[in-house]
PDB file of C-alpha atoms in Angstrom:
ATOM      1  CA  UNK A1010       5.607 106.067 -51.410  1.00 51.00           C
ATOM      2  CA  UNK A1011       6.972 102.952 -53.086  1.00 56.00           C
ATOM      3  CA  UNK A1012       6.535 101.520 -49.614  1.00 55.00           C
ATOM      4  CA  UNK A1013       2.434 102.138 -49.718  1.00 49.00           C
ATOM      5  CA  UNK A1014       1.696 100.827 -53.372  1.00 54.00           C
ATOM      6  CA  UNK A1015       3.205  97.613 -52.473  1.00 56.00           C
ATOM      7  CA  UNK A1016       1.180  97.335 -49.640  1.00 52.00           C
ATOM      8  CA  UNK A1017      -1.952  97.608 -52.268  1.00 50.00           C
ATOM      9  CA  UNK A1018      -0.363  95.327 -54.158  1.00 48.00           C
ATOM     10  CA  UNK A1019       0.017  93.099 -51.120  1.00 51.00           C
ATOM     11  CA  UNK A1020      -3.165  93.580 -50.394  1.00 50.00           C
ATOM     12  CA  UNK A1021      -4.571  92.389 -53.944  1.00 47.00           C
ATOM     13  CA  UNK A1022      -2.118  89.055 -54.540  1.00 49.00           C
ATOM     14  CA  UNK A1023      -3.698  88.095 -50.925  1.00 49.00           C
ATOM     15  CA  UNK A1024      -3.548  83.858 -50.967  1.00 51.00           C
ATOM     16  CA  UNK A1025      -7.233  84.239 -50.889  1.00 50.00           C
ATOM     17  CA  UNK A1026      -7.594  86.859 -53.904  1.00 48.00           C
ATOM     18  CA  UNK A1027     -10.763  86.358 -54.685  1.00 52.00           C
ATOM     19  CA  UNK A1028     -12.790  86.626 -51.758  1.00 57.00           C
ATOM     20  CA  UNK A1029     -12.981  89.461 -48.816  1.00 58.00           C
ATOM     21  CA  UNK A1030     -12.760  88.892 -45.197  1.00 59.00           C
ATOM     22  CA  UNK A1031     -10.992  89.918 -42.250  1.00 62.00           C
ATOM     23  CA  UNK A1032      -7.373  88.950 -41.662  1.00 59.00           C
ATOM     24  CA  UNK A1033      -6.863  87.721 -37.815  1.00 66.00           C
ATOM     25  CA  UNK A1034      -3.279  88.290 -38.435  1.00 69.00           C
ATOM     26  CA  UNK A1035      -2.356  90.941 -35.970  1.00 67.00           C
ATOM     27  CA  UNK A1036       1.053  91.542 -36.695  1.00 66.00           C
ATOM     28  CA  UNK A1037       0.882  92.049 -40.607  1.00 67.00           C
ATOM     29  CA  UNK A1038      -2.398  94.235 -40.014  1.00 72.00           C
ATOM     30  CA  UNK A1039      -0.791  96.615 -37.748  1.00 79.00           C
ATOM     31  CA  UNK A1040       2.435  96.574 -39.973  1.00 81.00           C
ATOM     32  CA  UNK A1041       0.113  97.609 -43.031  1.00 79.00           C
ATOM     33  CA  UNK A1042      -2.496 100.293 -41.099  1.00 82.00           C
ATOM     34  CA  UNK A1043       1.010 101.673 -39.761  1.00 85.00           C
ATOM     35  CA  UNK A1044       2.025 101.961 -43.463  1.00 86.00           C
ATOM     36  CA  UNK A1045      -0.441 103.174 -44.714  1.00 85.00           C
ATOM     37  CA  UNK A1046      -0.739 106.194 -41.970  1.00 85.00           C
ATOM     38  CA  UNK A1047       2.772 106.579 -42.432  1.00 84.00           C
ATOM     39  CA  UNK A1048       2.271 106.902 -46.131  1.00 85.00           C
ATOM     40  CA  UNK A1049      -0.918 109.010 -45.807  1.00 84.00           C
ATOM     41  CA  UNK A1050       1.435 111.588 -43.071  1.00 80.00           C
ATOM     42  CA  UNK A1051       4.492 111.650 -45.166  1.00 82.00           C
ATOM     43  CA  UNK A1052       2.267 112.428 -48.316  1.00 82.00           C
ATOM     44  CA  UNK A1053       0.250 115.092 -47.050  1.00 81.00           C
ATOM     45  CA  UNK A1054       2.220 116.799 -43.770  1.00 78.00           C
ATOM     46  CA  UNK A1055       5.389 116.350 -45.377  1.00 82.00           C
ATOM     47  CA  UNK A1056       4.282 119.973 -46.682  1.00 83.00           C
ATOM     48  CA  UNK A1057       2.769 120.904 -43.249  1.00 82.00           C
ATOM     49  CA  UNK A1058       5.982 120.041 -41.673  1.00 79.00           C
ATOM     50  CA  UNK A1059       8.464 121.466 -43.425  1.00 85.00           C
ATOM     51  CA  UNK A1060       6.310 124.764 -43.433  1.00 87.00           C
ATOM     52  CA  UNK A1061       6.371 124.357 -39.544  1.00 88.00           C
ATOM     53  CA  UNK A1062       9.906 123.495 -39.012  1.00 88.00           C
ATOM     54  CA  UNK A1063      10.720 126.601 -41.357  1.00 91.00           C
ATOM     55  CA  UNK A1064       8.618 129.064 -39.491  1.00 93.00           C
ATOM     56  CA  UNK A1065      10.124 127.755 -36.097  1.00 93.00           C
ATOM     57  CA  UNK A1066      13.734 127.881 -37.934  1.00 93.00           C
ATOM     58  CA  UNK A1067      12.532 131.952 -38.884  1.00 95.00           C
ATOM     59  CA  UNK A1068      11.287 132.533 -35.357  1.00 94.00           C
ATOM     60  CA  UNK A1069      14.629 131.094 -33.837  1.00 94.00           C
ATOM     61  CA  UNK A1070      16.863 133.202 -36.308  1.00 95.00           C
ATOM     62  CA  UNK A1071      14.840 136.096 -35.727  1.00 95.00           C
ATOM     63  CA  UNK A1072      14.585 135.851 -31.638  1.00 93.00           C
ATOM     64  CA  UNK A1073      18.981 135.384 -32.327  1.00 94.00           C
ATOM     65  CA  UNK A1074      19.001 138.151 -34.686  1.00 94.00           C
ATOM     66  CA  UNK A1075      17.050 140.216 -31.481  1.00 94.00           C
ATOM     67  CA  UNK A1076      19.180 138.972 -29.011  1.00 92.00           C
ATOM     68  CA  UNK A1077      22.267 139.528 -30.580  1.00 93.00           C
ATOM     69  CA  UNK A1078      20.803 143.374 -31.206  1.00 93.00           C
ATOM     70  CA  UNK A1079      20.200 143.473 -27.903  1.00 93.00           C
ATOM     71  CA  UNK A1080      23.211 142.466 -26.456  1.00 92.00           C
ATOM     72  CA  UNK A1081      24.997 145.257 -28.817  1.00 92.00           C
ATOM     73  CA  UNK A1082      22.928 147.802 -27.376  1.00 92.00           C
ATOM     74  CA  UNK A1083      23.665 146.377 -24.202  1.00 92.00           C
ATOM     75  CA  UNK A1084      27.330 146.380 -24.571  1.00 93.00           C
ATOM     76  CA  UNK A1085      27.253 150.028 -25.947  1.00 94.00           C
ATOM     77  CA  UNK A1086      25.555 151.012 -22.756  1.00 95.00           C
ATOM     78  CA  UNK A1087      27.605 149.491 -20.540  1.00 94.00           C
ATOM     79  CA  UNK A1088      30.606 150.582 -22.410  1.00 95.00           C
ATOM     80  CA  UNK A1089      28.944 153.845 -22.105  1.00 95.00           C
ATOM     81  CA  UNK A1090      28.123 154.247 -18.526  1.00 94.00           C
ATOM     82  CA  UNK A1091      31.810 152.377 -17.741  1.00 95.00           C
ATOM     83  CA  UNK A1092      32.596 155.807 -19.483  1.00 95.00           C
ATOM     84  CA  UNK A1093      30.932 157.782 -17.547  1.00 95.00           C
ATOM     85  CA  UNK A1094      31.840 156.009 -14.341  1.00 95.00           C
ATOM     86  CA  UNK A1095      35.714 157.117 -15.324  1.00 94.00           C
ATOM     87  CA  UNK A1096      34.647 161.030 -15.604  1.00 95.00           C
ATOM     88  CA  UNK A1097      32.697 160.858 -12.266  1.00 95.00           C
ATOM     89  CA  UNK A1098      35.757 159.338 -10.416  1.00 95.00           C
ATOM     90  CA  UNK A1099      37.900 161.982 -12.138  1.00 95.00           C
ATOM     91  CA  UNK A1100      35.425 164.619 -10.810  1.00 94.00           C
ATOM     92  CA  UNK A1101      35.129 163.297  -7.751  1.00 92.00           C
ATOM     93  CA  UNK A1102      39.002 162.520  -7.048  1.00 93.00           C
ATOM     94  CA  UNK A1103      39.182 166.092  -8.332  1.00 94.00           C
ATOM     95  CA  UNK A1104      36.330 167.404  -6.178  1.00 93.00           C
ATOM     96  CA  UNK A1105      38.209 165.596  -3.143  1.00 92.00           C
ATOM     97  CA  UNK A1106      41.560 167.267  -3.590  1.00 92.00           C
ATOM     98  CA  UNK A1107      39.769 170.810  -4.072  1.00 92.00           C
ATOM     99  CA  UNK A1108      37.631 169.644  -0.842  1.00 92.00           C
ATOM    100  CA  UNK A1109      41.352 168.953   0.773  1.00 92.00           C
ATOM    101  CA  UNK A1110      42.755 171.856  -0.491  1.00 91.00           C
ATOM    102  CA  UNK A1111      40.111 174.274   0.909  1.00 93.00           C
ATOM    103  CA  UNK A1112      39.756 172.502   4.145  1.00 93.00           C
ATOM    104  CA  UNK A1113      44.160 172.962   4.565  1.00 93.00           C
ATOM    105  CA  UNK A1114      43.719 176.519   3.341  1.00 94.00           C
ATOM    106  CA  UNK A1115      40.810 177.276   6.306  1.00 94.00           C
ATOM    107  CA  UNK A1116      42.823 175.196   8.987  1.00 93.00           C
ATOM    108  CA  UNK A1117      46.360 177.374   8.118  1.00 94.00           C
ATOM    109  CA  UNK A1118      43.961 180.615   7.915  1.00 94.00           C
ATOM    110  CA  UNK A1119      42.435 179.160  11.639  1.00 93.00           C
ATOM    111  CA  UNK A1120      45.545 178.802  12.711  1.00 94.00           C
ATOM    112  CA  UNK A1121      46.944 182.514  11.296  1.00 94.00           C
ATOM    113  CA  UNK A1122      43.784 184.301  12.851  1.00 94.00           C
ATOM    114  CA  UNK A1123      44.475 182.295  16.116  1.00 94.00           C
ATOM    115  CA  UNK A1124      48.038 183.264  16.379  1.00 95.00           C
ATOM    116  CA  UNK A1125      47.323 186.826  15.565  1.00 95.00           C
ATOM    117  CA  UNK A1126      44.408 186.669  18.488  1.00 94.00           C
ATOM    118  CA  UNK A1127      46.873 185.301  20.891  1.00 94.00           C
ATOM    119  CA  UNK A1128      49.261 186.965  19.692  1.00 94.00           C
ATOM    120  CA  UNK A1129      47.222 190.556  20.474  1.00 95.00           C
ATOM    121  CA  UNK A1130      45.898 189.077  23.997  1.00 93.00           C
ATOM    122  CA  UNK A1131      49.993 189.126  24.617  1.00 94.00           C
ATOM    123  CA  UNK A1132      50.085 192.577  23.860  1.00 94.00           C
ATOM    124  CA  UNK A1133      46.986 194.154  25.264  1.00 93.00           C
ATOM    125  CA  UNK A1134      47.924 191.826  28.851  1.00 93.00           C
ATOM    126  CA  UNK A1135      51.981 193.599  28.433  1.00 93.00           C
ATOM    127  CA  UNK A1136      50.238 196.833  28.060  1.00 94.00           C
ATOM    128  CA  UNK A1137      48.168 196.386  30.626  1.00 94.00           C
ATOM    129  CA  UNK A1138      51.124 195.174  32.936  1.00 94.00           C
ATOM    130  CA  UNK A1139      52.682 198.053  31.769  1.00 94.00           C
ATOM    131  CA  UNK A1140      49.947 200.406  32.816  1.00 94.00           C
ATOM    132  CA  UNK A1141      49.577 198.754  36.094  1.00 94.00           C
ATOM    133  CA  UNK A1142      53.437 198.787  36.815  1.00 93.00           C
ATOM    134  CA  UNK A1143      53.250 202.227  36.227  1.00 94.00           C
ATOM    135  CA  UNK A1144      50.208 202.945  38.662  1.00 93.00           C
ATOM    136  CA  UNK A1145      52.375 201.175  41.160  1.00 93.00           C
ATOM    137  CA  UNK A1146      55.318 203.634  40.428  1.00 93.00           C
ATOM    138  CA  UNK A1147      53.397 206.571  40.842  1.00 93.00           C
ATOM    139  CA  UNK A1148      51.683 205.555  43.671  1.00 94.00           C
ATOM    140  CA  UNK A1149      54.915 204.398  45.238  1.00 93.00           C
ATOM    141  CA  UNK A1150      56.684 207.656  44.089  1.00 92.00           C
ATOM    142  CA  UNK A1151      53.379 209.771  45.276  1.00 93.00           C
ATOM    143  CA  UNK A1152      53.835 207.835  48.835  1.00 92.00           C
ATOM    144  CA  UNK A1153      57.702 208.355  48.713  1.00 92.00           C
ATOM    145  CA  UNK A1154      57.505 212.247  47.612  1.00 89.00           C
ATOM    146  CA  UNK A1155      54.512 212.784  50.692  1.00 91.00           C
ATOM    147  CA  UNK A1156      56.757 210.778  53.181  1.00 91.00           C
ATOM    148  CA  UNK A1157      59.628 212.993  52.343  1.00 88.00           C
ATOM    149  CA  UNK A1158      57.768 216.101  51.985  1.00 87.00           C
ATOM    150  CA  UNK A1159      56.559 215.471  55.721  1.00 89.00           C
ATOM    151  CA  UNK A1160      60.019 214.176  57.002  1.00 86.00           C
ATOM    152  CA  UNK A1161      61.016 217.923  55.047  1.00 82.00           C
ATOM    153  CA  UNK A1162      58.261 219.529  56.776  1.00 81.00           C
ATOM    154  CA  UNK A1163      59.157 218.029  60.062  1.00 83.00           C
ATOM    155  CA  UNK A1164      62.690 218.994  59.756  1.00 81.00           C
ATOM    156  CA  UNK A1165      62.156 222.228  58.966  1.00 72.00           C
ATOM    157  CA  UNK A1166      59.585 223.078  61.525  1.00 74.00           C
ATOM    158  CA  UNK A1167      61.895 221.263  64.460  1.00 78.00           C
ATOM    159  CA  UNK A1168      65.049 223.268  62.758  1.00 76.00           C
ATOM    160  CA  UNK A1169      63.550 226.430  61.845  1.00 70.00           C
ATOM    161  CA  UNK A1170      63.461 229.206  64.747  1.00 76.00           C
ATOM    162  CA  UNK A1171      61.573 232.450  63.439  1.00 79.00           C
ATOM    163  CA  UNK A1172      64.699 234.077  62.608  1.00 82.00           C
ATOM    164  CA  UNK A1173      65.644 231.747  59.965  1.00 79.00           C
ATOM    165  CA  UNK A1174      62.526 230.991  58.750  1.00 77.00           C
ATOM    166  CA  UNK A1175      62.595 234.792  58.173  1.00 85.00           C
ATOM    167  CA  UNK A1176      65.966 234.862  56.001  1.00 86.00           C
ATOM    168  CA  UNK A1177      64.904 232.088  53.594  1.00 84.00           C
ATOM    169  CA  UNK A1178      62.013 234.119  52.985  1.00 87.00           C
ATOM    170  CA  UNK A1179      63.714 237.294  52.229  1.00 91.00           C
ATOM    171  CA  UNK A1180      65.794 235.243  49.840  1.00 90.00           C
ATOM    172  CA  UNK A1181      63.575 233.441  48.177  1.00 88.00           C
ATOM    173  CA  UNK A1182      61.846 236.791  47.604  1.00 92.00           C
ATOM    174  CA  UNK A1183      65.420 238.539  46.269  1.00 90.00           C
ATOM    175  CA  UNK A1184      66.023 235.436  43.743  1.00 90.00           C
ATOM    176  CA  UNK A1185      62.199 235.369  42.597  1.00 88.00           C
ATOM    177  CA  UNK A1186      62.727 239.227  41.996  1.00 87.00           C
ATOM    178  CA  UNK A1187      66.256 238.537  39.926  1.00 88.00           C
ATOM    179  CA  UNK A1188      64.641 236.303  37.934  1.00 87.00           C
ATOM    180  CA  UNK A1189      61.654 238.887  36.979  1.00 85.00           C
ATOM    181  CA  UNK A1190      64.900 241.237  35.897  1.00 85.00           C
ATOM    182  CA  UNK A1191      65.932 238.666  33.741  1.00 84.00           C
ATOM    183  CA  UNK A1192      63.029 237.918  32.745  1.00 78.00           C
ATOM    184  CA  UNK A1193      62.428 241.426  31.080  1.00 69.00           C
TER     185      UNK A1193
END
């Protein structure tokens, strides 16, 4: 301010104070019109300024204040869903062994049910060995007994005159009739 009044004084103790005119002097004209603006801006938007600069200083805090609000909630979420993360790994590590444990449980009863299964194809193909061995025996025995029995025949009918064939009858008849006495 001081600055601008002695520019007016300047002004008045000009060498040529008592007339007006224009001063050619470039340099000490554009020294004083800058003066004077600068006087004239510090004087009046000195206000205007410092209201700016403290509404922009506000503004700044504030858009901090936000983003350090922000960030908070941020960090609370993530520290959140980090928690969350933790109980769905347990789960699914847990889920995984249960998963494991199921699928061992179904492969020993697979394996159970197939040893049982093989284990009664073993038996039904002994007992049908069995059953066919036994065919074979009877059929064999069957063949045997018929061979014999016509061997016997043969004998019997080459051996036997009708005199002898007579006297086993008689005593099969006499032992069939002892054995009615006993009988009764």
């Amino acid at each position: 301010m001081k600055n601008v009044t002695d520019s007016f004084v300047f002004l008045v103790h000009w060498p040529s104070a008592g007339s007006f005119g224009l001063n050619t002097d470039i340099l000490a004209t554009n020294i004083i019109n800058l003066s004077v603006v600068l006087g004239v801006l510090i004087f009046f938007g000195k206000r205007v300024l410092s209201d700016l600069l403290g509404n922009r200083k506000q503004r700044i805090l504030n858009s901090i204040q936000n983003s350090e609000e922000l960030c908070g909630g941020a960090l609370e979420q993530l520290e959140k869903a980090r928690a969350h993360l933790g109980k769905v790994k347990i789960e699914a590590d847990q889920y995984l062994v249960n998963e494991y444990s199921e699928i061992e449980r179904q492969k020993l009863g697979l394996i159970n049910l197939t040893y049982k299964t093989l284990e009664q194809f073993e038996n039904s193909k002994n007992e049908t060995i069995l059953v066919e061995q036994q065919k074979a025996i009877n059929q064999v025995q069957q063949r045997v007994l018929k061979q014999a029995l016509q061997g016997a025949l043969g004998t019997l009918n080459s051996c036997l005159t009708k005199e002898l064939h007579l006297r086993i009858i008689s005593a099969n008849i006499g032992i069939l009739g002892e054995m009615q006495k006993i009988r009764h």
